[in-house]
Amino acid sequence: MELKLAFAGFGNVARSFSRILCEHRSQLATQFGLRWRTTAIATANHGCVLSGGDIDLEEAATCVSGGYSLLGLWRTFDATNTFHLTDNCDADILFETTPLNPINGEPAISIIRRALSRGINVITANKGPLAFGYHEMKALAIHRGVSFRFEGTVMDGTPVFNLAEYCLPAATVTGFYGVLNSTTNFILTGLETGRSFDECLLEARKSGIVEADPEHDIDGWDATVKAVSLANVLMGTDARPRDVERRGIRNLSAEEVRGAAEEGLAIRLVARAEIASGKLMIRVGPERLPRESLLGAIRGTSNVLVLQTDLMGELAVVEYDPGIEQTAYALLADLIRVHEDMLRGRRRGSSRAG
Amino acid sequence: MELKLAFAGFGNVARSFSRILCEHRSQLATQFGLRWRTTAIATANHGCVLSGGDIDLEEAATCVSGGYSLLGLWRTFDATNTFHLTDNCDADILFETTPLNPINGEPAISIIRRALSRGINVITANKGPLAFGYHEMKALAIHRGVSFRFEGTVMDGTPVFNLAEYCLPAATVTGFYGVLNSTTNFILTGLETGRSFDECLLEARKSGIVEADPEHDIDGWDATVKAVSLANVLMGTDARPRDVERRGIRNLSAEEVRGAAEEGLAIRLVARAEIASGKLMIRVGPERLPRESLLGAIRGTSNVLVLQTDLMGELAVVEYDPGIEQTAYALLADLIRVHEDMLRGRRRGSSRAG
């Protein structure tokens, strides 16, 4: 079996993943019997191309990285747009990495819906579909007997959804809390060292961790969409970002952060989900925590997620200074899992059996 | 299929696991199709009994917890000792939870060898076999087409080996470091608050976290055996505890710990493995770390393990205040995994494919 891969979105994450795929081609074949070729690539600004399977993924990545269009790439023909490509590609797996839309999750949801409906496995790094349409996507995948996977959506490549599914069987996630947004954590820990909000934001922008719209991070939307994604998948709720009690860090002053530090406290943007009076509450907002606590010790762009479970108590996963390579690795981990499920014929519709 | 379970060792961990098994009998059947009965239990001081499969596990646990012998339990016959039981039981899976022997891993290694040789899957919570005979056990399991699993050996129920196997595919663990021993961490964080070494040790003893021989913890042997287990499984080495550069916390004074705390430093017993000049070095010893670092923030009986990988960068798992229930959960997670592998007919010989 040679897997036919299609890409909807071909930005930094997808191209970084492409590099890993090309560099590890022989390891994947030897270790997992995983062989692949590329049949379709859709970009927003560099064209959309289809092929019988002869797309040179390395060449395509170099082309887009250099600012050139994919149109006219060897042995390809053009697609009108991402929808047209999704409807017409000959693919086993679609990698959906279009930009997040924090208002309604589109067009990612429509792309994924079309792909799953055609019986194509979907791997996404986009949390929009989890926050706005997880249960629909999951049901559709189950109905069509394909996989829908999304490890890279919340903590880049750090195992979260796969951890819960494969390493915590029979256990129930009863709640969680964590620091899930890199930009705000970078700013908050920068303020602790005496820099100004604007200096910290500028530095975050330079480092490339800021979303296209930094307001999205600063007002807590990114953490909110992540928290909703976690709750929907791990706790089975069907929440939306609007259900979250959300506060960002916009109104925090540098003086307040430094004053807290002098008292031995760290201010962190914390996302929490807990069941109170039988109802799931999701909150995102700045909290004052001991600097020597686990969340207080999470500095810079690092993230932490603490899972509360019935059978296994509390456990945490920490990701150090994540980059695009980690998100790209999540796509690889999901690819290996989908391939195994296909080999097994045990196609599952979702990452979380729950 | 109804799994026939045998127990070699029936102490606190095995009995706690027995309670989970009994309490979740219907969930296991419904969610995983996992049905079980008990065919053999070997204890050190309360007799060894065999049966065609009619042992009442709950009754047996109550009996041993109450200090009574298992001999004469309804519909059982006696075995001479654990070896005799292992050689004669009718079992699909043996749970090996005999006490750790930090000198050579016996008799656990012999028990496991006998079980695997007979084609019985083995799940252990005992790190001795990993530190003194991992590659032999692994090869034997592969040869006999059965599973050898051990999630509970190093960080109780927190996913470590299963995390690496199922959630970090294609990635290579290039090193690790962490706080792996609860007793010493409890003492070190107690000293920070002004208590004496002996007070802290007494309190640790009362809480039940101390090994039978506290010297074993204090001199760093427990952390050493854990580090060797991790290195052997995750990094493919064939190290022994004697290969470790080991220092315990015996010679640390309360003044030194408090002095460090005043400077903003925490002293932690850290286990490290790294490749230096092409050779794997494993070290265990007290280190002075910032109190606000991840390892410095690990207090009391909590543990942390940081994995360094090629494709996924650094990630950490943290276990909060582990108890016997967490180790018991690891046995359950391994049981579910072995059952799935049996169903799949894809019997594997080891937890780590690498």
XYZ file of C-alpha atoms in Angstrom:
708
model
C 0.000 0.000 0.000
C 1.281 3.424 -0.944
C -0.583 6.230 0.776
C -1.810 9.087 -1.391
C -1.423 12.355 0.499
C -3.239 15.635 -0.123
C -2.606 19.008 1.513
C -5.233 21.670 2.169
C -3.072 24.535 3.331
C 0.655 24.561 2.673
C 2.035 27.108 5.113
C 4.969 26.810 7.516
C 3.600 23.800 9.417
C 2.721 21.799 6.301
C 6.052 22.572 4.671
C 7.968 21.682 7.835
C 6.021 18.412 7.904
C 6.897 17.895 4.230
C 10.576 18.190 5.066
C 10.249 15.577 7.847
C 8.374 13.270 5.458
C 11.048 13.548 2.777
C 13.956 13.244 5.201
C 12.452 10.170 6.908
C 11.162 8.460 3.779
C 13.306 5.359 4.218
C 12.810 5.164 8.018
C 9.036 5.284 7.571
C 9.187 2.520 4.976
C 11.499 0.304 7.034
C 10.052 0.870 10.502
C 6.346 1.125 9.668
C 5.988 -0.132 6.092
C 4.669 3.355 5.362
C 5.146 4.483 1.762
C 3.590 7.623 0.356
C 3.220 9.948 -2.598
C 1.604 13.345 -2.988
C -1.472 13.840 -5.131
C -2.754 17.320 -4.295
C -1.693 20.610 -2.714
C -3.977 23.580 -2.091
C -2.580 26.954 -1.046
C -4.315 30.284 -0.469
C -1.970 32.406 -2.544
C 0.238 30.038 -4.509
C -2.294 28.018 -6.456
C -3.896 24.602 -6.075
C -2.624 21.597 -8.008
C -3.817 18.029 -8.514
C -1.880 15.087 -9.847
C -2.035 11.360 -10.326
C 0.597 11.099 -7.628
C 3.711 12.532 -9.095
C 3.981 15.778 -7.161
C 7.511 16.264 -5.913
C 6.742 17.366 -2.349
C 10.212 18.755 -1.751
C 10.091 20.808 -4.934
C 6.602 22.077 -4.074
C 7.740 23.171 -0.602
C 10.777 24.940 -2.012
C 8.595 26.609 -4.617
C 6.085 28.000 -2.108
C 8.807 28.945 0.401
C 10.413 30.976 -2.394
C 7.155 32.808 -3.024
C 6.424 31.115 -6.343
C 3.143 29.643 -7.562
C 2.607 25.893 -7.759
C 0.670 26.272 -10.999
C 2.517 24.593 -13.818
C 4.408 22.243 -11.477
C 5.562 19.146 -13.370
C 2.798 16.632 -14.136
C 0.040 18.537 -12.326
C -3.167 20.200 -13.381
C -4.832 23.133 -11.682
C -7.696 23.101 -9.223
C -9.883 26.181 -8.852
C -9.626 26.385 -5.069
C -9.314 24.248 -1.932
C -12.920 23.036 -2.071
C -12.564 22.028 -5.711
C -9.319 20.256 -4.865
C -10.842 18.442 -1.886
C -13.766 17.304 -4.016
C -11.579 15.996 -6.807
C -8.311 14.780 -5.358
C -7.387 11.113 -5.357
C -6.211 10.806 -1.747
C -6.158 8.474 1.254
C -5.318 11.193 3.726
C -5.894 14.943 3.689
C -3.694 17.186 5.859
C -5.781 20.199 6.759
C -3.624 23.122 7.953
C -5.520 26.203 6.799
C -5.409 29.193 9.193
C -7.618 29.157 12.281
C -10.838 31.086 12.080
C -11.786 31.711 15.720
C -15.326 32.895 14.861
C -16.784 29.769 13.312
C -13.954 27.414 12.319
C -14.490 27.911 8.571
C -13.430 27.099 5.926
C -11.620 24.265 7.746
C -14.864 22.603 8.843
C -16.250 22.575 5.311
C -12.998 21.221 3.893
C -12.866 18.451 6.479
C -16.573 17.650 6.007
C -16.094 17.277 2.264
C -13.012 15.089 2.675
C -14.536 12.797 5.317
C -17.728 12.515 3.235
C -15.620 11.218 0.356
C -14.066 8.573 2.650
C -10.740 10.379 2.986
C -8.963 10.217 6.351
C -8.314 13.683 7.768
C -5.442 14.914 9.918
C -5.648 18.520 11.024
C -3.484 20.952 12.968
C -6.415 23.374 13.141
C -8.342 23.638 16.394
C -11.305 25.465 14.813
C -13.002 22.229 13.736
C -12.672 20.835 17.286
C -14.109 23.952 18.879
C -16.949 24.411 16.384
C -17.767 21.013 14.955
C -16.002 18.174 16.727
C -18.960 15.868 17.260
C -20.206 16.316 13.687
C -16.721 15.554 12.300
C -16.336 12.573 14.607
C -19.738 11.120 13.692
C -19.066 11.616 9.995
C -15.687 9.887 10.254
C -17.241 6.937 12.095
C -20.042 6.773 9.525
C -17.537 6.650 6.655
C -15.151 4.310 8.463
C -12.202 6.678 8.306
C -10.005 8.476 10.839
C -10.161 12.056 12.021
C -7.046 12.988 13.992
C -5.781 16.267 15.439
C -2.888 15.804 17.866
C -1.170 19.042 16.799
C -4.105 21.351 17.538
C -3.618 22.187 21.208
C -0.042 21.569 22.378
C 1.812 21.226 19.082
C 3.441 17.801 19.092
C 3.200 17.089 22.806
C 0.936 14.094 23.279
C -2.448 15.188 24.605
C -5.240 13.498 22.673
C -3.140 10.442 21.863
C -2.022 10.332 25.504
C -5.618 10.194 26.691
C -6.651 7.663 24.068
C -3.725 5.268 24.172
C -2.197 5.699 27.616
C -5.175 6.334 29.888
C -7.605 3.564 28.908
C -10.693 3.126 31.092
C -9.867 6.356 32.923
C -12.181 9.365 32.729
C -10.884 12.921 32.425
C -12.872 14.850 35.022
C -11.251 18.245 34.481
C -8.079 20.030 33.404
C -6.137 23.241 33.782
C -3.065 24.639 32.157
C -1.106 27.344 30.411
C -1.945 26.852 26.741
C -0.971 30.066 24.947
C 2.682 30.809 24.188
C 2.403 34.487 23.270
C 0.723 35.592 26.489
C 3.068 33.467 28.583
C 6.043 34.968 26.786
C 4.688 38.455 27.531
C 3.836 37.698 31.168
C 7.262 36.229 31.923
C 8.857 39.126 30.037
C 6.996 41.644 32.213
C 8.386 39.843 35.285
C 11.899 40.740 34.149
C 11.094 44.441 33.862
C 10.360 44.844 30.164
C 7.286 46.688 28.911
C 4.229 45.052 27.366
C 5.034 46.483 23.936
C 8.683 45.391 24.086
C 7.578 41.854 24.961
C 4.973 41.776 22.212
C 7.509 43.032 19.671
C 9.945 40.323 20.707
C 7.211 37.687 20.487
C 6.377 38.885 16.984
C 10.028 38.682 15.968
C 10.281 35.120 17.250
C 7.340 34.137 15.034
C 5.160 32.683 17.801
C 2.419 35.320 17.543
C -0.718 34.453 15.572
C -1.503 36.558 12.510
C -3.675 38.674 14.802
C -1.966 39.167 18.204
C -5.228 40.429 19.735
C -6.399 36.869 19.335
C -3.719 35.744 21.797
C -3.833 38.712 24.138
C -7.603 38.649 24.577
C -7.497 34.964 25.442
C -9.223 33.676 22.302
C -6.470 31.218 21.424
C -6.498 29.695 24.927
C -10.307 29.667 24.806
C -10.488 27.763 21.528
C -7.901 25.307 22.865
C -9.787 24.792 26.125
C -13.043 24.170 24.239
C -11.254 21.713 21.957
C -9.892 19.809 24.957
C -13.254 19.759 26.698
C -15.128 18.602 23.602
C -12.728 15.757 22.872
C -11.601 14.645 26.334
C -14.729 15.330 28.349
C -17.375 14.720 25.702
C -19.037 18.114 26.033
C -20.267 20.096 23.023
C -19.121 23.555 24.061
C -18.373 26.580 21.904
C -15.887 29.390 22.555
C -18.763 31.749 23.423
C -19.615 29.483 26.386
C -16.276 30.258 28.008
C -15.866 32.804 30.775
C -12.927 34.573 29.129
C -10.536 37.300 30.272
C -7.307 38.157 28.475
C -4.176 39.950 29.668
C -4.797 43.261 27.891
C -5.621 45.123 31.076
C -2.740 43.745 33.116
C -0.129 46.369 33.869
C 3.586 45.721 34.047
C 3.466 47.096 37.608
C 0.880 44.520 38.608
C 2.968 41.648 37.225
C 6.166 42.920 38.859
C 4.354 43.585 42.124
C 3.106 40.002 42.151
C 6.623 38.732 41.395
C 7.938 40.620 44.420
C 5.371 38.773 46.532
C 6.575 35.445 45.098
C 3.630 35.167 42.743
C 3.481 34.630 38.999
C 0.560 35.778 36.874
C -0.325 33.197 34.244
C -3.141 33.003 31.708
C -4.791 29.800 32.914
C -7.450 27.753 31.116
C -9.604 25.599 33.382
C -12.419 23.120 32.878
C -14.241 21.576 35.782
C -17.574 20.063 36.560
C -19.452 22.201 39.078
C -22.982 21.260 40.137
C -23.121 18.709 37.343
C -22.281 21.315 34.688
C -19.002 21.776 32.843
C -17.507 25.220 33.392
C -14.677 26.443 31.172
C -12.774 29.549 32.192
C -9.792 31.397 30.776
C -8.183 34.241 32.642
C -5.091 35.528 34.429
C -4.431 33.907 37.806
C -1.942 34.691 40.558
C 0.006 31.535 41.397
C 3.079 30.776 43.487
C 6.170 31.300 41.339
C 7.434 27.961 42.631
C 4.326 26.051 41.532
C 4.248 23.965 38.364
C 2.266 26.595 36.421
C 4.417 29.374 37.849
C 7.502 27.517 36.649
C 6.211 27.492 33.054
C 7.986 30.413 31.448
C 8.494 31.859 27.992
C 6.740 30.001 25.222
C 6.447 26.720 27.158
C 3.030 25.192 27.824
C 1.604 22.855 30.451
C -1.588 20.858 30.712
C -2.703 19.149 33.914
C -5.274 16.393 33.450
C -7.494 15.374 36.363
C -8.734 11.805 36.128
C -10.738 9.368 38.188
C -8.439 6.332 38.124
C -5.024 7.950 37.624
C -5.262 11.076 39.784
C -3.565 14.185 38.375
C -0.838 14.162 35.782
C 0.712 16.885 33.670
C 2.439 17.180 30.338
C 4.848 20.019 29.661
C 6.116 21.227 26.311
C 9.347 23.197 26.242
C 9.641 26.117 23.843
C 7.576 24.601 21.067
C 8.211 25.476 17.455
C 6.723 24.662 14.091
C 8.766 21.432 14.034
C 6.761 20.110 16.988
C 3.434 20.761 15.273
C 4.842 19.127 12.156
C 5.805 16.121 14.279
C 2.184 15.833 15.462
C 1.113 15.456 11.836
C 3.689 12.686 11.463
C 2.536 10.898 14.626
C -1.064 11.084 13.387
C -0.032 9.835 9.942
C 1.669 6.794 11.464
C -1.434 6.113 13.564
C -3.838 6.436 10.610
C -1.620 4.149 8.558
C -1.648 1.540 11.350
C -5.420 1.798 11.647
C -5.768 1.375 7.886
C -3.500 -1.682 7.946
C -5.521 -3.095 10.781
C -8.786 -2.433 9.035
C -9.832 -1.168 12.418
C -10.679 2.272 11.182
C -11.832 4.502 13.936
C -13.744 7.710 13.628
C -12.040 9.706 16.277
C -9.014 10.177 18.401
C -10.908 9.616 21.602
C -12.879 6.392 21.810
C -14.747 7.741 24.869
C -12.472 -14.962 25.337
C -12.199 -14.873 29.100
C -8.727 -14.003 30.328
C -7.232 -16.227 33.014
C -5.270 -14.111 35.454
C -2.510 -15.229 37.834
C -0.790 -13.195 40.541
C 2.808 -13.634 41.683
C 2.902 -11.335 44.671
C -0.295 -10.133 46.317
C 0.756 -7.112 48.328
C -0.785 -3.637 48.476
C -0.390 -2.896 44.768
C -1.844 -6.216 43.592
C -4.737 -5.986 46.033
C -5.471 -2.385 45.044
C -5.449 -3.541 41.414
C -7.790 -6.391 42.384
C -10.245 -3.878 43.794
C -10.168 -1.836 40.554
C -10.680 -5.023 38.531
C -13.701 -6.061 40.586
C -15.216 -2.569 40.695
C -14.836 -2.084 36.936
C -15.823 -5.579 35.858
C -18.814 -4.458 33.829
C -17.077 -1.387 32.351
C -14.189 -3.572 31.159
C -16.617 -6.003 29.570
C -18.690 -3.302 27.887
C -15.956 -0.915 26.805
C -13.217 -3.384 25.871
C -14.893 -6.785 25.692
C -12.487 -7.746 28.460
C -13.709 -10.580 30.697
C -11.532 -12.254 33.265
C -11.293 -14.815 36.029
C -8.551 -15.623 38.501
C -6.687 -18.916 38.406
C -3.691 -18.484 40.723
C -2.387 -16.314 43.549
C 1.067 -16.607 45.105
C 1.959 -14.721 48.274
C 5.128 -14.743 50.362
C 3.472 -15.253 53.728
C -0.151 -16.146 53.074
C 0.145 -19.230 50.924
C -0.045 -19.968 47.207
C -3.221 -21.310 45.616
C -4.164 -22.646 42.200
C -7.597 -23.128 40.741
C -9.434 -23.952 37.554
C -10.602 -20.361 37.537
C -12.944 -20.046 40.422
C -10.877 -17.933 42.776
C -12.963 -15.104 44.194
C -10.468 -12.261 43.815
C -12.315 -9.963 46.169
C -12.485 -12.620 48.853
C -8.793 -13.420 48.387
C -7.850 -9.741 48.755
C -9.961 -9.366 51.885
C -8.447 -12.550 53.290
C -4.811 -11.422 52.809
C -5.558 -7.852 53.923
C -6.949 -9.339 57.130
C -3.758 -11.297 57.695
C -5.257 -14.718 56.907
C -3.817 -17.462 54.734
C -5.227 -18.228 51.305
C -4.770 -21.939 51.862
C -8.126 -23.668 51.916
C -9.839 -20.934 49.894
C -12.955 -22.311 48.191
C -12.223 -24.537 45.157
C -8.452 -24.090 45.245
C -5.527 -26.393 45.786
C -2.186 -25.450 47.226
C 1.025 -24.658 45.383
C 4.362 -25.108 47.136
C 5.724 -21.671 46.291
C 5.672 -18.949 43.614
C 7.916 -20.898 41.220
C 5.747 -23.997 41.547
C 2.668 -21.863 40.969
C 4.164 -20.153 37.924
C 5.130 -23.518 36.441
C 1.696 -25.027 36.963
C -0.917 -22.292 36.698
C -3.383 -22.183 33.835
C -3.069 -18.501 32.950
C -3.061 -16.067 30.042
C -1.495 -13.241 32.012
C 0.734 -13.220 35.092
C 0.880 -10.081 37.253
C 4.315 -10.009 38.833
C 4.444 -7.680 41.855
C 6.961 -9.322 44.179
C 9.200 -6.903 46.134
C 12.112 -5.256 44.349
C 15.513 -6.799 44.856
C 17.944 -4.016 43.970
C 20.976 -6.331 43.925
C 20.073 -8.671 41.084
C 16.335 -8.387 40.397
C 15.572 -11.882 41.737
C 13.313 -13.757 42.208
C 11.237 -11.566 39.870
C 13.458 -12.289 36.867
C 13.181 -16.063 37.380
C 9.413 -15.858 37.847
C 8.995 -13.787 34.683
C 11.365 -16.035 32.717
C 9.365 -19.118 33.697
C 6.046 -17.488 32.814
C 7.187 -16.119 29.448
C 8.779 -19.480 28.611
C 5.399 -21.093 29.107
C 3.784 -18.601 26.713
C 2.136 -16.550 29.463
C 1.933 -12.768 28.998
C 3.607 -10.911 31.858
C 2.738 -7.550 33.387
C 5.053 -6.357 36.138
C 5.229 -3.419 38.511
C 8.759 -4.450 39.468
C 11.659 -2.494 38.008
C 14.273 -5.104 38.947
C 13.664 -7.144 35.793
C 14.109 -4.020 33.633
C 17.328 -3.025 35.344
C 18.839 -6.512 35.418
C 17.342 -8.473 32.551
C 15.269 -6.334 30.198
C 16.731 -7.489 26.916
C 16.555 -11.161 27.904
C 12.899 -10.794 28.968
C 12.066 -8.862 25.803
C 13.740 -11.414 23.520
C 12.022 -14.280 25.317
C 8.608 -12.602 24.989
C 9.155 -11.994 21.264
C 10.309 -15.590 20.831
C 7.172 -16.905 22.524
C 4.860 -14.392 20.836
C 3.592 -12.921 24.089
C 3.663 -9.499 25.731
C 5.942 -8.208 28.477
C 4.665 -4.912 29.879
C 5.777 -2.756 32.796
C 4.188 0.708 32.783
C 3.976 0.870 36.583
C 7.662 0.335 37.277
C 9.095 3.846 37.116
C 6.419 6.512 37.594
C 3.538 4.470 38.967
C 0.620 4.950 36.576
C 1.891 8.035 34.757
C 2.448 7.102 31.138
C 6.148 6.746 30.423
C 6.816 3.581 28.450
C 3.397 3.607 26.807
C 3.847 7.311 26.063
C 7.094 6.633 24.212
C 5.703 3.614 22.384
C 2.276 4.889 21.367
C 2.586 8.670 21.314
C 6.120 9.299 20.060
C 6.359 7.041 17.002
C 9.440 7.452 14.785
C 11.016 9.729 17.397
C 14.199 8.726 19.203
C 14.740 9.378 22.897
C 18.226 10.880 23.063
C 18.352 11.493 26.811
C 16.280 12.197 29.895
C 16.402 13.736 33.348
C 14.009 13.905 36.218
C 13.066 13.540 39.853
C 12.100 9.887 40.182
C 12.166 9.079 43.907
C 9.337 10.224 46.165
C 10.955 9.612 49.572
C 14.039 11.729 48.919
C 11.965 14.485 47.342
C 9.653 14.463 50.330
C 12.658 14.781 52.645
C 14.366 17.499 50.574
C 11.248 19.651 50.367
C 10.634 19.020 54.067
C 14.136 20.269 54.925
C 13.365 23.454 52.965
C 10.578 24.213 55.421
C 12.850 23.912 58.436
C 12.212 20.361 59.609
C 15.044 17.959 60.425
C 16.096 15.014 58.273
C 14.840 12.527 60.868
C 11.482 14.288 61.250
C 10.996 14.220 57.480
C 11.984 10.560 57.241
C 9.610 9.657 60.059
C 6.778 11.476 58.316
C 7.592 9.768 55.019
C 7.508 6.406 56.809
C 4.120 7.228 58.319
C 2.723 8.140 54.903
C 3.720 4.713 53.582
C 5.811 5.964 50.646
C 9.148 4.684 51.992
C 10.461 1.402 50.597
C 10.920 -1.471 53.055
C 14.512 -0.306 53.405
C 14.692 3.525 53.495
C 18.458 3.424 52.900
C 17.549 2.194 49.459
C 15.836 5.527 48.737
C 18.227 7.779 50.624
C 21.357 6.373 49.013
C 19.846 6.848 45.562
C 19.416 3.162 44.711
C 15.725 3.482 43.869
C 16.350 6.396 41.478
C 19.321 4.471 40.047
C 17.300 1.347 39.278
C 14.592 3.531 37.707
C 17.096 5.443 35.569
C 18.656 2.192 34.362
C 15.198 0.818 33.561
C 14.361 3.922 31.524
C 17.682 3.846 29.679
C 17.428 0.134 28.877
C 13.896 0.391 27.508
C 13.791 3.858 25.946
C 17.378 4.186 24.754
C 18.170 0.562 24.005
C 21.220 0.348 26.246
C 21.987 -2.687 28.400
C 23.113 -0.918 31.561
C 23.135 -2.191 35.122
C 22.753 -0.192 38.346
C 26.482 -0.611 39.053
C 27.210 1.399 35.868
C 25.552 4.486 37.338
C 27.515 7.329 38.917
C 25.387 7.435 42.059
C 25.221 9.815 45.012
C 22.384 9.874 47.527
C 21.220 12.565 49.920
C 22.607 10.999 53.121
C 25.346 13.581 53.509
C 23.189 16.601 52.795
C 22.662 18.746 55.859
C 19.480 20.620 56.641
C 21.609 23.794 56.746
C 22.795 23.219 53.199
C 19.243 22.741 51.908
C 17.952 25.804 53.747
C 20.947 27.865 52.654
C 20.245 26.962 49.046
C 16.562 27.853 49.500
C 17.584 31.303 50.755
C 19.544 31.757 47.521
C 16.465 30.792 45.493
C 17.763 27.284 44.835
C 16.188 23.891 45.428
C 18.230 20.748 45.955
C 16.697 17.803 44.122
C 17.863 14.218 43.644
C 18.122 14.197 39.857
C 18.563 11.189 37.578
C 20.109 11.952 34.203
C 20.974 9.950 31.112
C 22.796 11.470 28.200
C 25.028 10.434 25.368
C 28.492 11.927 25.788
C 31.247 11.090 23.290
C 29.049 8.365 21.854
C 28.631 6.674 25.235
C 25.541 6.654 27.432
C 26.195 8.157 30.861
C 23.686 7.676 33.667
C 24.040 9.752 36.807
C 22.008 10.090 39.986
C 22.810 12.755 42.537
C 21.651 15.902 44.296
C 21.657 19.019 42.124
C 21.111 22.691 42.957
C 18.392 24.061 40.683
C 16.394 27.290 40.573
C 13.361 26.940 42.855
C 11.274 28.361 40.028
C 12.409 25.748 37.491
C 10.277 22.754 36.574
C 12.349 20.357 38.689
C 12.503 22.869 41.531
C 8.705 23.120 41.440
C 8.362 19.354 41.980
C 7.732 19.047 45.683
C 6.676 16.413 48.174
C 6.135 12.983 46.706
C 5.546 14.244 43.146
C 7.784 13.067 40.317
C 8.806 14.475 36.945
C 10.500 13.000 33.905
C 11.787 15.133 31.034
C 12.343 13.257 27.784
C 14.724 14.658 25.180
C 13.933 13.557 21.647
C 15.151 14.189 18.137
C 11.857 14.970 16.377
C 9.725 16.288 19.259
C 12.206 18.343 21.251
C 11.821 18.192 25.039
C 8.653 17.218 26.827
C 7.908 16.342 30.434
C 5.403 14.269 32.331
C 4.593 15.076 35.939
C 2.877 12.857 38.471
C 1.228 14.523 41.448
C 1.458 12.826 44.822
C 1.310 9.273 43.530
C -0.155 6.481 45.602
C -0.654 2.760 45.318
C -3.832 3.397 43.288
C -1.743 4.909 40.499
C 0.543 1.878 40.305
C -2.542 -0.326 40.324
C -3.911 1.728 37.440
C -0.728 1.022 35.453
C -1.444 -2.707 35.791
C -4.947 -2.060 34.460
C -3.665 0.008 31.502
C -1.205 -2.770 30.672
C -3.925 -5.409 30.994
C -6.128 -3.535 28.520
C -3.190 -3.236 26.134
C -2.273 -6.929 26.369
C -5.894 -7.874 25.813
C -6.048 -5.687 22.690
C -2.817 -7.195 21.398
C -4.191 -10.688 22.004
C -7.402 -9.826 20.172
C -5.381 -8.429 17.320
C -3.158 -11.471 17.180
C -0.412 -8.929 16.890
C 1.392 -10.103 19.943
C 4.428 -8.065 20.635
C 7.357 -8.956 22.787
C 8.007 -5.648 24.364
C 6.658 -2.310 25.319
C 9.119 -0.435 23.135
C 9.287 -1.525 19.533
C 12.530 0.434 18.971
